[in-house]
mmCIF file of C-alpha atoms and ligand atoms in Angstrom:
data_model
loop_
_atom_site.group_PDB
_atom_site.id
_atom_site.type_symbol
_atom_site.label_atom_id
_atom_site.label_comp_id
_atom_site.label_asym_id
_atom_site.label_seq_id
_atom_site.Cartn_x
_atom_site.Cartn_y
_atom_site.Cartn_z
ATOM 1 C CA UNK M 127 1.904 -27.132 0.787
ATOM 2 C CA UNK M 128 -0.437 -24.187 1.471
ATOM 3 C CA UNK M 129 1.245 -21.403 -0.514
ATOM 4 C CA UNK M 130 1.521 -17.962 1.050
ATOM 5 C CA UNK M 131 -0.279 -16.444 -1.934
ATOM 6 C CA UNK M 132 -1.588 -18.402 -4.934
ATOM 7 C CA UNK M 133 -1.882 -15.719 -7.620
ATOM 8 C CA UNK M 134 -2.735 -18.221 -10.337
ATOM 9 C CA UNK M 135 -5.739 -19.432 -8.353
ATOM 10 C CA UNK M 136 -6.683 -15.862 -7.434
ATOM 11 C CA UNK M 137 -6.788 -14.724 -11.083
ATOM 12 C CA UNK M 138 -8.275 -17.929 -12.552
ATOM 13 C CA UNK M 139 -11.945 -16.834 -12.224
ATOM 14 C CA UNK M 140 -11.189 -13.751 -14.345
ATOM 15 C CA UNK M 141 -9.499 -15.627 -17.189
ATOM 16 C CA UNK M 142 -12.297 -15.437 -19.759
ATOM 17 C CA UNK M 143 -12.944 -11.754 -19.046
ATOM 18 C CA UNK M 144 -9.195 -11.029 -19.313
ATOM 19 C CA UNK M 145 -9.062 -12.734 -22.708
ATOM 20 C CA UNK M 146 -12.028 -10.731 -23.906
ATOM 21 C CA UNK M 147 -10.288 -7.532 -22.845
ATOM 22 C CA UNK M 148 -7.128 -8.566 -24.701
ATOM 23 C CA UNK M 149 -9.187 -9.203 -27.843
ATOM 24 C CA UNK M 150 -10.827 -5.810 -27.534
ATOM 25 C CA UNK M 151 -7.503 -4.019 -27.181
ATOM 26 C CA UNK M 152 -6.130 -5.909 -30.205
ATOM 27 C CA UNK M 153 -9.279 -5.044 -32.122
ATOM 28 C CA UNK M 154 -8.966 -1.336 -31.239
ATOM 29 C CA UNK M 155 -5.258 -1.175 -32.010
ATOM 30 C CA UNK M 156 -4.727 1.530 -29.357
ATOM 31 C CA UNK M 157 -2.177 0.559 -26.699
ATOM 32 C CA UNK M 158 -1.210 3.643 -24.677
ATOM 33 C CA UNK M 159 -3.560 5.891 -22.635
ATOM 34 C CA UNK M 160 -6.649 4.580 -24.387
ATOM 35 C CA UNK M 161 -10.249 3.921 -23.428
ATOM 36 C CA UNK M 162 -9.396 1.323 -20.772
ATOM 37 C CA UNK M 163 -7.065 3.650 -18.847
ATOM 38 C CA UNK M 164 -9.662 6.405 -19.021
ATOM 39 C CA UNK M 165 -12.407 4.042 -17.848
ATOM 40 C CA UNK M 166 -10.263 2.716 -15.004
ATOM 41 C CA UNK M 167 -9.372 6.234 -13.870
ATOM 42 C CA UNK M 168 -13.081 7.064 -13.717
ATOM 43 C CA UNK M 169 -14.015 3.774 -12.067
ATOM 44 C CA UNK M 170 -11.297 3.956 -9.434
ATOM 45 C CA UNK M 171 -11.913 7.634 -8.633
ATOM 46 C CA UNK M 172 -15.587 6.824 -8.088
ATOM 47 C CA UNK M 173 -14.695 3.735 -6.034
ATOM 48 C CA UNK M 174 -12.474 5.875 -3.792
ATOM 49 C CA UNK M 175 -15.121 8.582 -3.508
ATOM 50 C CA UNK M 176 -12.717 11.061 -5.026
ATOM 51 C CA UNK M 177 -12.676 13.497 -7.898
ATOM 52 C CA UNK M 178 -9.543 12.451 -9.745
ATOM 53 C CA UNK M 179 -7.515 9.348 -10.446
ATOM 54 C CA UNK M 180 -4.362 9.350 -12.575
ATOM 55 C CA UNK M 181 -3.108 5.955 -13.745
ATOM 56 C CA UNK M 182 0.683 5.638 -13.529
ATOM 57 C CA UNK M 183 3.347 2.980 -14.024
ATOM 58 C CA UNK M 184 3.566 1.592 -10.474
ATOM 59 C CA UNK M 185 3.105 2.473 -6.802
ATOM 60 C CA UNK M 186 6.582 3.905 -6.384
ATOM 61 C CA UNK M 187 6.020 6.303 -9.283
ATOM 62 C CA UNK M 188 2.636 7.278 -7.833
ATOM 63 C CA UNK M 189 4.440 8.488 -4.690
ATOM 64 C CA UNK M 190 7.289 10.161 -6.586
ATOM 65 C CA UNK M 191 4.871 11.934 -8.934
ATOM 66 C CA UNK M 192 2.850 13.254 -5.993
ATOM 67 C CA UNK M 193 6.013 14.763 -4.497
ATOM 68 C CA UNK M 194 7.222 16.084 -7.861
ATOM 69 C CA UNK M 195 3.759 17.478 -8.543
ATOM 70 C CA UNK M 196 3.808 19.415 -5.274
ATOM 71 C CA UNK M 197 7.296 20.684 -6.136
ATOM 72 C CA UNK M 198 6.071 21.904 -9.546
ATOM 73 C CA UNK M 199 3.160 23.635 -7.815
ATOM 74 C CA UNK M 200 5.583 25.334 -5.402
ATOM 75 C CA UNK M 201 4.054 23.657 -2.369
ATOM 76 C CA UNK M 202 7.227 21.665 -1.666
ATOM 77 C CA UNK M 203 10.852 22.516 -2.280
ATOM 78 C CA UNK M 204 14.009 20.479 -2.638
ATOM 79 C CA UNK M 205 15.330 19.703 0.857
ATOM 80 C CA UNK M 206 11.975 19.906 2.628
ATOM 81 C CA UNK M 207 11.389 17.303 5.330
ATOM 82 C CA UNK M 208 8.735 14.620 5.093
ATOM 83 C CA UNK M 209 7.760 12.667 8.202
ATOM 84 C CA UNK M 210 7.327 8.935 7.495
ATOM 85 C CA UNK M 211 6.993 5.813 9.679
ATOM 86 C CA UNK M 212 10.350 4.015 10.064
ATOM 87 C CA UNK M 213 8.843 0.546 9.607
ATOM 88 C CA UNK M 214 7.274 1.139 6.186
ATOM 89 C CA UNK M 215 8.204 -0.816 3.091
ATOM 90 C CA UNK M 216 11.348 0.915 1.813
ATOM 91 C CA UNK M 217 9.578 2.178 -1.357
ATOM 92 C CA UNK M 218 7.877 4.949 0.643
ATOM 93 C CA UNK M 219 11.237 6.274 1.826
ATOM 94 C CA UNK M 220 12.956 5.833 -1.550
ATOM 95 C CA UNK M 221 10.160 7.875 -3.172
ATOM 96 C CA UNK M 222 10.859 10.791 -0.813
ATOM 97 C CA UNK M 223 14.571 10.613 -1.659
ATOM 98 C CA UNK M 224 13.861 10.316 -5.400
ATOM 99 C CA UNK M 225 12.017 13.655 -5.237
ATOM 100 C CA UNK M 226 15.039 15.304 -3.508
ATOM 101 C CA UNK M 227 13.159 15.585 -0.222
ATOM 102 C CA UNK M 228 14.380 14.475 3.209
ATOM 103 C CA UNK M 229 12.689 11.543 4.982
ATOM 104 C CA UNK M 230 12.349 12.001 8.741
ATOM 105 C CA UNK M 231 11.682 8.566 10.207
ATOM 106 C CA UNK M 232 9.476 8.093 13.244
ATOM 107 C CA UNK M 233 8.535 5.063 15.303
ATOM 108 C CA UNK M 234 5.172 3.344 14.742
ATOM 109 C CA UNK M 235 2.822 1.978 17.353
ATOM 110 C CA UNK M 236 3.769 -1.630 17.951
ATOM 111 C CA UNK M 237 0.075 -2.556 18.396
ATOM 112 C CA UNK M 238 -1.034 -1.432 14.904
ATOM 113 C CA UNK M 239 2.305 -1.148 13.050
ATOM 114 C CA UNK M 240 1.082 2.286 11.900
ATOM 115 C CA UNK M 241 2.388 5.813 12.464
ATOM 116 C CA UNK M 242 2.121 7.000 16.065
ATOM 117 C CA UNK M 243 0.669 10.541 15.868
ATOM 118 C CA UNK M 244 1.900 11.274 19.410
ATOM 119 C CA UNK M 245 5.472 11.177 18.116
ATOM 120 C CA UNK M 246 5.009 13.531 15.163
ATOM 121 C CA UNK M 247 5.226 16.863 16.966
ATOM 122 C CA UNK M 248 8.689 16.264 18.450
ATOM 123 C CA UNK M 249 10.065 15.728 14.926
ATOM 124 C CA UNK M 250 8.745 18.966 13.475
ATOM 125 C CA UNK M 251 11.356 21.513 12.357
ATOM 126 C CA UNK M 252 11.162 24.651 10.240
ATOM 127 C CA UNK M 253 11.762 22.419 7.206
ATOM 128 C CA UNK M 254 8.922 19.982 7.868
ATOM 129 C CA UNK M 255 6.359 20.329 5.085
ATOM 130 C CA UNK M 256 4.570 16.999 4.763
ATOM 131 C CA UNK M 257 3.590 13.730 6.414
ATOM 132 C CA UNK M 258 3.652 10.508 4.422
ATOM 133 C CA UNK M 259 1.219 8.136 6.113
ATOM 134 C CA UNK M 260 1.391 4.446 5.234
ATOM 135 C CA UNK M 261 -1.657 2.241 5.828
ATOM 136 C CA UNK M 262 0.588 -0.717 6.488
ATOM 137 C CA UNK M 263 -0.614 -4.314 6.057
ATOM 138 C CA UNK M 264 -4.043 -2.952 4.984
ATOM 139 C CA UNK M 265 -5.064 -1.106 8.146
ATOM 140 C CA UNK M 266 -5.866 2.602 8.076
ATOM 141 C CA UNK M 267 -3.574 4.776 10.139
ATOM 142 C CA UNK M 268 -5.034 7.229 12.676
ATOM 143 C CA UNK M 269 -5.939 9.820 10.066
ATOM 144 C CA UNK M 270 -7.938 12.117 12.317
ATOM 145 C CA UNK M 271 -4.974 12.700 14.604
ATOM 146 C CA UNK M 272 -2.570 13.029 11.680
ATOM 147 C CA UNK M 273 -4.861 15.443 9.828
ATOM 148 C CA UNK M 274 -5.287 17.572 12.951
ATOM 149 C CA UNK M 275 -1.520 18.009 13.273
ATOM 150 C CA UNK M 276 -1.181 18.601 9.538
ATOM 151 C CA UNK M 277 -3.931 21.206 9.520
ATOM 152 C CA UNK M 278 -2.467 23.068 12.519
ATOM 153 C CA UNK M 279 0.960 23.213 10.861
ATOM 154 C CA UNK M 280 -0.131 23.622 7.243
ATOM 155 C CA UNK M 281 1.491 20.320 6.201
ATOM 156 C CA UNK M 282 0.615 18.275 3.167
ATOM 157 C CA UNK M 283 -0.654 14.773 3.905
ATOM 158 C CA UNK M 284 0.273 12.047 1.449
ATOM 159 C CA UNK M 285 -1.104 8.550 1.914
ATOM 160 C CA UNK M 286 0.709 5.425 0.775
ATOM 161 C CA UNK M 287 -2.276 3.140 0.169
ATOM 162 C CA UNK M 288 -0.340 0.477 -1.743
ATOM 163 C CA UNK M 289 -1.543 -2.103 0.791
ATOM 164 C CA UNK M 290 -4.986 -0.709 1.619
ATOM 165 C CA UNK M 291 -7.268 -0.592 -1.455
ATOM 166 C CA UNK M 292 -10.816 -0.317 -0.199
ATOM 167 C CA UNK M 293 -10.086 0.340 3.473
ATOM 168 C CA UNK M 294 -12.714 2.744 4.755
ATOM 169 C CA UNK M 295 -13.386 4.485 7.999
ATOM 170 C CA UNK M 296 -16.857 5.626 9.165
ATOM 171 C CA UNK M 297 -18.301 4.809 5.740
ATOM 172 C CA UNK M 298 -16.059 7.486 4.275
ATOM 173 C CA UNK M 299 -13.345 7.364 1.731
ATOM 174 C CA UNK M 300 -9.869 7.674 3.167
ATOM 175 C CA UNK M 301 -9.467 10.923 1.294
ATOM 176 C CA UNK M 302 -10.426 13.396 3.938
ATOM 177 C CA UNK M 303 -9.490 16.756 2.651
ATOM 178 C CA UNK M 304 -8.591 18.776 -0.365
ATOM 179 C CA UNK M 305 -4.939 18.821 0.631
ATOM 180 C CA UNK M 306 -4.381 15.123 0.644
ATOM 181 C CA UNK M 307 -3.315 12.790 -2.112
ATOM 182 C CA UNK M 308 -3.172 9.033 -2.136
ATOM 183 C CA UNK M 309 -0.799 6.643 -3.914
ATOM 184 C CA UNK M 310 -1.874 3.137 -4.957
ATOM 185 C CA UNK M 311 0.057 0.200 -6.357
ATOM 186 C CA UNK M 312 -1.493 -2.541 -8.493
ATOM 187 C CA UNK M 313 1.505 -4.858 -8.215
ATOM 188 C CA UNK M 314 0.097 -8.402 -8.726
ATOM 189 C CA UNK M 315 0.203 -9.347 -5.024
ATOM 190 C CA UNK M 316 -1.693 -6.276 -3.759
ATOM 191 C CA UNK M 317 -5.397 -6.424 -2.828
ATOM 192 C CA UNK M 318 -6.207 -5.011 -6.270
ATOM 193 C CA UNK M 319 -3.479 -6.532 -8.426
ATOM 194 C CA UNK M 320 -2.854 -6.311 -12.156
ATOM 195 C CA UNK M 321 -1.021 -8.936 -14.250
ATOM 196 C CA UNK M 322 2.055 -6.735 -14.171
ATOM 197 C CA UNK M 323 3.010 -3.348 -12.779
ATOM 198 C CA UNK M 324 0.533 -0.528 -12.310
ATOM 199 C CA UNK M 325 -0.239 2.343 -9.979
ATOM 200 C CA UNK M 326 -2.462 5.376 -9.467
ATOM 201 C CA UNK M 327 -2.689 8.718 -7.727
ATOM 202 C CA UNK M 328 -6.069 9.612 -6.260
ATOM 203 C CA UNK M 329 -6.866 13.146 -5.138
ATOM 204 C CA UNK M 330 -9.522 15.874 -4.909
ATOM 205 C CA UNK M 331 -6.930 18.516 -5.760
ATOM 206 C CA UNK M 332 -7.549 19.755 -9.309
ATOM 207 C CA UNK M 333 -4.147 21.454 -9.644
ATOM 208 C CA UNK M 334 -2.304 18.344 -8.523
ATOM 209 C CA UNK M 335 -4.404 16.226 -10.880
ATOM 210 C CA UNK M 336 -3.451 18.433 -13.795
ATOM 211 C CA UNK M 337 0.264 18.506 -13.085
ATOM 212 C CA UNK M 338 0.606 14.745 -12.402
ATOM 213 C CA UNK M 339 -1.412 13.912 -15.516
ATOM 214 C CA UNK M 340 1.197 15.880 -17.419
ATOM 215 C CA UNK M 341 4.278 14.695 -15.473
ATOM 216 C CA UNK M 342 3.501 11.006 -16.095
ATOM 217 C CA UNK M 343 3.593 11.687 -19.834
ATOM 218 C CA UNK M 344 6.872 13.613 -20.292
ATOM 219 C CA UNK M 345 5.341 16.754 -18.857
ATOM 220 C CA UNK M 346 3.217 17.095 -21.936
ATOM 221 C CA UNK M 347 -0.487 17.764 -22.198
ATOM 222 C CA UNK M 348 -0.500 18.423 -25.916
ATOM 223 C CA UNK M 349 1.621 15.965 -27.858
ATOM 224 C CA UNK M 350 5.155 17.284 -28.525
ATOM 225 C CA UNK M 351 4.611 20.399 -26.357
ATOM 226 C CA UNK M 352 6.294 19.971 -22.951
ATOM 227 C CA UNK M 353 5.437 22.100 -19.933
ATOM 228 C CA UNK M 354 7.445 20.217 -17.277
ATOM 229 C CA UNK M 355 10.475 17.934 -17.126
ATOM 230 C CA UNK M 356 8.250 14.890 -16.777
ATOM 231 C CA UNK M 357 8.838 11.160 -16.999
ATOM 232 C CA UNK M 358 7.292 8.179 -18.739
ATOM 233 C CA UNK M 359 5.079 6.532 -16.147
ATOM 234 C CA UNK M 360 1.715 5.695 -17.674
ATOM 235 C CA UNK M 361 -0.666 3.000 -16.528
ATOM 236 C CA UNK M 362 -0.542 0.383 -19.264
ATOM 237 C CA UNK M 363 -3.702 0.027 -21.356
ATOM 238 C CA UNK M 364 -3.881 -3.766 -20.954
ATOM 239 C CA UNK M 365 -3.259 -3.607 -17.212
ATOM 240 C CA UNK M 366 -6.020 -0.998 -16.930
ATOM 241 C CA UNK M 367 -8.322 -3.351 -18.857
ATOM 242 C CA UNK M 368 -7.537 -6.210 -16.438
ATOM 243 C CA UNK M 369 -8.043 -3.896 -13.450
ATOM 244 C CA UNK M 370 -11.450 -2.872 -14.834
ATOM 245 C CA UNK M 371 -12.375 -6.566 -14.704
ATOM 246 C CA UNK M 372 -11.160 -7.032 -11.122
ATOM 247 C CA UNK M 373 -12.271 -3.782 -9.455
ATOM 248 C CA UNK M 374 -15.962 -4.802 -9.044
ATOM 249 C CA UNK M 375 -14.820 -7.815 -6.976
ATOM 250 C CA UNK M 376 -12.449 -5.874 -4.700
ATOM 251 C CA UNK M 377 -14.910 -5.368 -1.847
ATOM 252 C CA UNK M 378 -15.947 -9.004 -1.777
ATOM 253 C CA UNK M 379 -12.315 -10.156 -1.907
ATOM 254 C CA UNK M 380 -11.492 -7.810 0.983
ATOM 255 C CA UNK M 381 -14.451 -9.213 2.916
ATOM 256 C CA UNK M 382 -13.064 -12.727 2.414
ATOM 257 C CA UNK M 383 -9.778 -11.545 3.897
ATOM 258 C CA UNK M 384 -11.671 -10.131 6.903
ATOM 259 C CA UNK M 385 -13.601 -13.380 7.397
ATOM 260 C CA UNK M 386 -10.322 -15.317 7.553
ATOM 261 C CA UNK M 387 -8.828 -12.703 9.891
ATOM 262 C CA UNK M 388 -11.816 -12.945 12.244
ATOM 263 C CA UNK M 389 -11.231 -16.673 12.480
ATOM 264 C CA UNK M 390 -7.484 -16.274 13.067
ATOM 265 C CA UNK M 391 -8.158 -13.736 15.830
ATOM 266 C CA UNK M 392 -10.847 -15.853 17.507
ATOM 267 C CA UNK M 393 -9.300 -19.282 17.146
ATOM 268 C CA UNK M 394 -5.507 -18.918 17.358
ATOM 269 C CA UNK M 395 -4.763 -19.533 21.024
ATOM 270 C CA UNK M 396 -1.089 -19.806 21.755
ATOM 271 C CA UNK M 397 0.863 -17.772 24.296
ATOM 272 C CA UNK M 398 3.892 -17.736 22.015
ATOM 273 C CA UNK M 399 1.965 -15.913 19.293
ATOM 274 C CA UNK M 400 0.942 -12.238 19.433
ATOM 275 C CA UNK M 401 -2.042 -11.441 17.230
ATOM 276 C CA UNK M 402 -2.563 -8.118 15.419
ATOM 277 C CA UNK M 403 -4.954 -5.472 16.722
ATOM 278 C CA UNK M 404 -8.155 -4.713 14.795
ATOM 279 C CA UNK M 405 -11.432 -2.999 15.778
ATOM 280 C CA UNK M 406 -13.441 -5.272 13.422
ATOM 281 C CA UNK M 407 -14.455 -2.324 11.239
ATOM 282 C CA UNK M 408 -13.863 -2.041 7.515
ATOM 283 C CA UNK M 409 -10.834 0.120 8.197
ATOM 284 C CA UNK M 410 -8.721 -2.999 7.618
ATOM 285 C CA UNK M 411 -8.467 -4.916 4.359
ATOM 286 C CA UNK M 412 -5.820 -7.359 5.614
ATOM 287 C CA UNK M 413 -3.369 -7.125 2.782
ATOM 288 C CA UNK M 414 -1.305 -9.127 5.266
ATOM 289 C CA UNK M 415 -2.104 -10.932 8.499
ATOM 290 C CA UNK M 416 0.961 -10.264 10.592
ATOM 291 C CA UNK M 417 1.634 -12.060 13.871
ATOM 292 C CA UNK M 418 4.613 -11.560 16.167
ATOM 293 C CA UNK M 419 6.665 -14.183 17.966
ATOM 294 C CA UNK M 420 9.955 -14.216 19.865
ATOM 295 C CA UNK M 421 11.458 -17.196 18.064
ATOM 296 C CA UNK M 422 10.457 -16.460 14.500
ATOM 297 C CA UNK M 423 13.013 -18.688 12.770
ATOM 298 C CA UNK M 424 11.741 -21.671 14.743
ATOM 299 C CA UNK M 425 8.047 -20.913 14.127
ATOM 300 C CA UNK M 426 8.536 -20.328 10.427
ATOM 301 C CA UNK M 427 10.445 -23.603 10.076
ATOM 302 C CA UNK M 428 7.767 -25.460 12.101
ATOM 303 C CA UNK M 429 5.022 -24.101 9.844
ATOM 304 C CA UNK M 430 7.023 -24.977 6.747
ATOM 305 C CA UNK M 431 7.556 -28.538 7.977
ATOM 306 C CA UNK M 432 3.777 -28.733 8.396
ATOM 307 C CA UNK M 433 3.111 -27.543 4.859
ATOM 308 C CA UNK M 434 2.378 -23.863 5.530
ATOM 309 C CA UNK M 435 4.319 -21.172 3.691
ATOM 310 C CA UNK M 436 4.819 -17.848 5.471
ATOM 311 C CA UNK M 437 6.688 -14.655 4.567
ATOM 312 C CA UNK M 438 8.426 -11.951 6.636
ATOM 313 C CA UNK M 439 7.290 -8.351 5.954
ATOM 314 C CA UNK M 440 9.996 -7.209 6.362
ATOM 315 C CA UNK M 441 13.224 -8.793 7.630
ATOM 316 C CA UNK M 442 15.378 -5.620 7.689
ATOM 317 C CA UNK M 443 14.119 -2.114 8.578
ATOM 318 C CA UNK M 444 14.835 0.569 5.955
ATOM 319 C CA UNK M 445 17.273 2.436 8.246
ATOM 320 C CA UNK M 446 19.413 -0.722 8.499
ATOM 321 C CA UNK M 447 19.542 -1.361 4.752
ATOM 322 C CA UNK M 448 22.856 -0.982 2.916
ATOM 323 C CA UNK M 449 21.108 1.282 0.403
ATOM 324 C CA UNK M 450 20.318 3.813 3.140
ATOM 325 C CA UNK M 451 23.782 3.995 4.684
ATOM 326 C CA UNK M 452 23.217 7.589 5.882
ATOM 327 C CA UNK M 453 20.489 6.239 8.162
ATOM 328 C CA UNK M 454 22.364 3.186 9.511
ATOM 329 C CA UNK M 455 23.463 4.940 12.714
ATOM 330 C CA UNK M 456 19.878 5.794 13.674
ATOM 331 C CA UNK M 457 18.173 3.743 16.340
ATOM 332 C CA UNK M 458 14.467 2.847 16.318
ATOM 333 C CA UNK M 459 13.898 0.145 18.951
ATOM 334 C CA UNK M 460 10.177 -0.370 18.223
ATOM 335 C CA UNK M 461 10.766 -0.641 14.497
ATOM 336 C CA UNK M 462 13.689 -3.004 15.036
ATOM 337 C CA UNK M 463 11.596 -5.159 17.366
ATOM 338 C CA UNK M 464 8.856 -5.344 14.732
ATOM 339 C CA UNK M 465 11.293 -6.407 12.044
ATOM 340 C CA UNK M 466 12.780 -9.044 14.365
ATOM 341 C CA UNK M 467 9.472 -10.629 15.336
ATOM 342 C CA UNK M 468 6.880 -10.332 12.536
ATOM 343 C CA UNK M 469 5.637 -13.215 10.432
ATOM 344 C CA UNK M 470 2.841 -13.086 7.820
ATOM 345 C CA UNK M 471 0.349 -15.979 7.638
ATOM 346 C CA UNK M 472 -1.451 -16.888 4.399
ATOM 347 C CA UNK M 473 -4.497 -14.571 4.032
ATOM 348 C CA UNK M 474 -5.493 -14.625 0.383
ATOM 349 C CA UNK M 475 -9.191 -14.519 -0.653
ATOM 350 C CA UNK M 476 -8.778 -17.943 -2.286
ATOM 351 C CA UNK M 477 -7.656 -19.681 0.911
ATOM 352 C CA UNK M 478 -10.294 -22.338 1.732
ATOM 353 C CA UNK M 479 -12.036 -22.702 5.105
ATOM 354 C CA UNK M 480 -10.351 -26.113 5.507
ATOM 355 C CA UNK M 481 -6.949 -24.586 4.906
ATOM 356 C CA UNK M 482 -7.662 -21.904 7.531
ATOM 357 C CA UNK M 483 -8.795 -24.593 10.001
ATOM 358 C CA UNK M 484 -5.578 -26.507 9.338
ATOM 359 C CA UNK M 485 -3.341 -23.436 9.776
ATOM 360 C CA UNK M 486 -5.061 -22.608 13.092
ATOM 361 C CA UNK M 487 -4.724 -26.197 14.358
ATOM 362 C CA UNK M 488 -1.011 -26.321 13.507
ATOM 363 C CA UNK M 489 -0.405 -22.941 15.177
ATOM 364 C CA UNK M 490 -2.254 -24.029 18.330
ATOM 365 C CA UNK M 491 -0.107 -27.179 18.541
ATOM 366 C CA UNK M 492 3.136 -25.172 18.379
HETATM 367 C C1 LIG A 234 4.082 -2.238 -2.908
HETATM 368 C C2 LIG A 234 4.334 -1.008 -2.149
HETATM 369 C C3 LIG A 234 4.848 0.145 -2.756
HETATM 370 C C4 LIG A 234 5.372 0.177 -4.153
HETATM 371 O O1 LIG A 234 4.509 -0.253 -5.140
HETATM 372 P P1 LIG A 234 5.116 -0.772 -6.534
HETATM 373 O O2 LIG A 234 3.931 -0.856 -7.424
HETATM 374 O O3 LIG A 234 5.768 -2.091 -6.280
HETATM 375 O O4 LIG A 234 6.094 0.237 -7.012
HETATM 376 C C5 LIG A 234 4.948 1.290 -1.999
HETATM 377 N N1 LIG A 234 4.604 1.305 -0.710
HETATM 378 C C6 LIG A 234 4.124 0.224 -0.084
HETATM 379 C C7 LIG A 234 3.721 0.315 1.354
HETATM 380 C C8 LIG A 234 3.995 -0.975 -0.769
HETATM 381 O O5 LIG A 234 3.532 -2.061 -0.138
#
């Protein structure tokens, strides 16, 4: 069986370095917000071409802390509306709700699965204050168009980059302006994955940096003196140490994903399979390689019978989830079509060329 994602194989080359890091942390005897977290924050900020990085507990918290940070700074208020693509992973929407803000869902483009900037303006009300962009499946959204609308309306732009570590456009970091802030997740299956939970906020905004740095640690800058009603959401010292080992390989792992994707796009030839759109630039890091097909149940079963594991990202759109019952009456035909037809092929950096050849051959025989 070709597994969808073999994390054991993916992390195996780092094993000795991981063990060395563990020994160092044991030797130091410092387990929370130590030298490894500090080093990772510096390394990742530099990698992103940004001024600040704040390590936090996970990707969801990174988003929530951005929103709560803006609320503390008076740039957002309870009840403000945040525009967000309807087909995102539900965490983006739950983060908006967790911060007592109101998610306004909009349809994506079916060709890229990303936010359709042409549909933003019709959703703007007097309460709209921010746009949460999601670089879904690893492909950058149309940031120029989004930033233009945001600038004209004085909106904040928040980027959910949980699936897009290292995606760059025009040789530039995805952080385009002082107003934006970016949330990352280091969940093990992400392009930069820890051996447990982890997350980060990346920004050029010094005020936001300061407030989130405090909020993640009970709202305290000086121990036992609390400025805000913060939370406990710190990037773990050991996870930061493991991420410091893996970060230097991120670009080459992303390039391996692109090499596989180029082959899928060139060699999969089957009328029943719709391939994703990509301009062959480094704006895509292929966290997932997502095809569409009318009879997904049948295709997934066929692939499984032939020894290929696939996954659906995601089977149910957020607005149809039981957890979001207030949204269940809403209708998003493009989003619903995406959720009914998508299927993710294996795309990990440790997939072999022979495995890719096999997957393509089986798909072309379908
Ligand atoms: C994974 C993911 C998150 C949440 O990250 P966690 O670290 O699991 O909390 C948020 N948004 C998107 C798009 C994701 O893929």
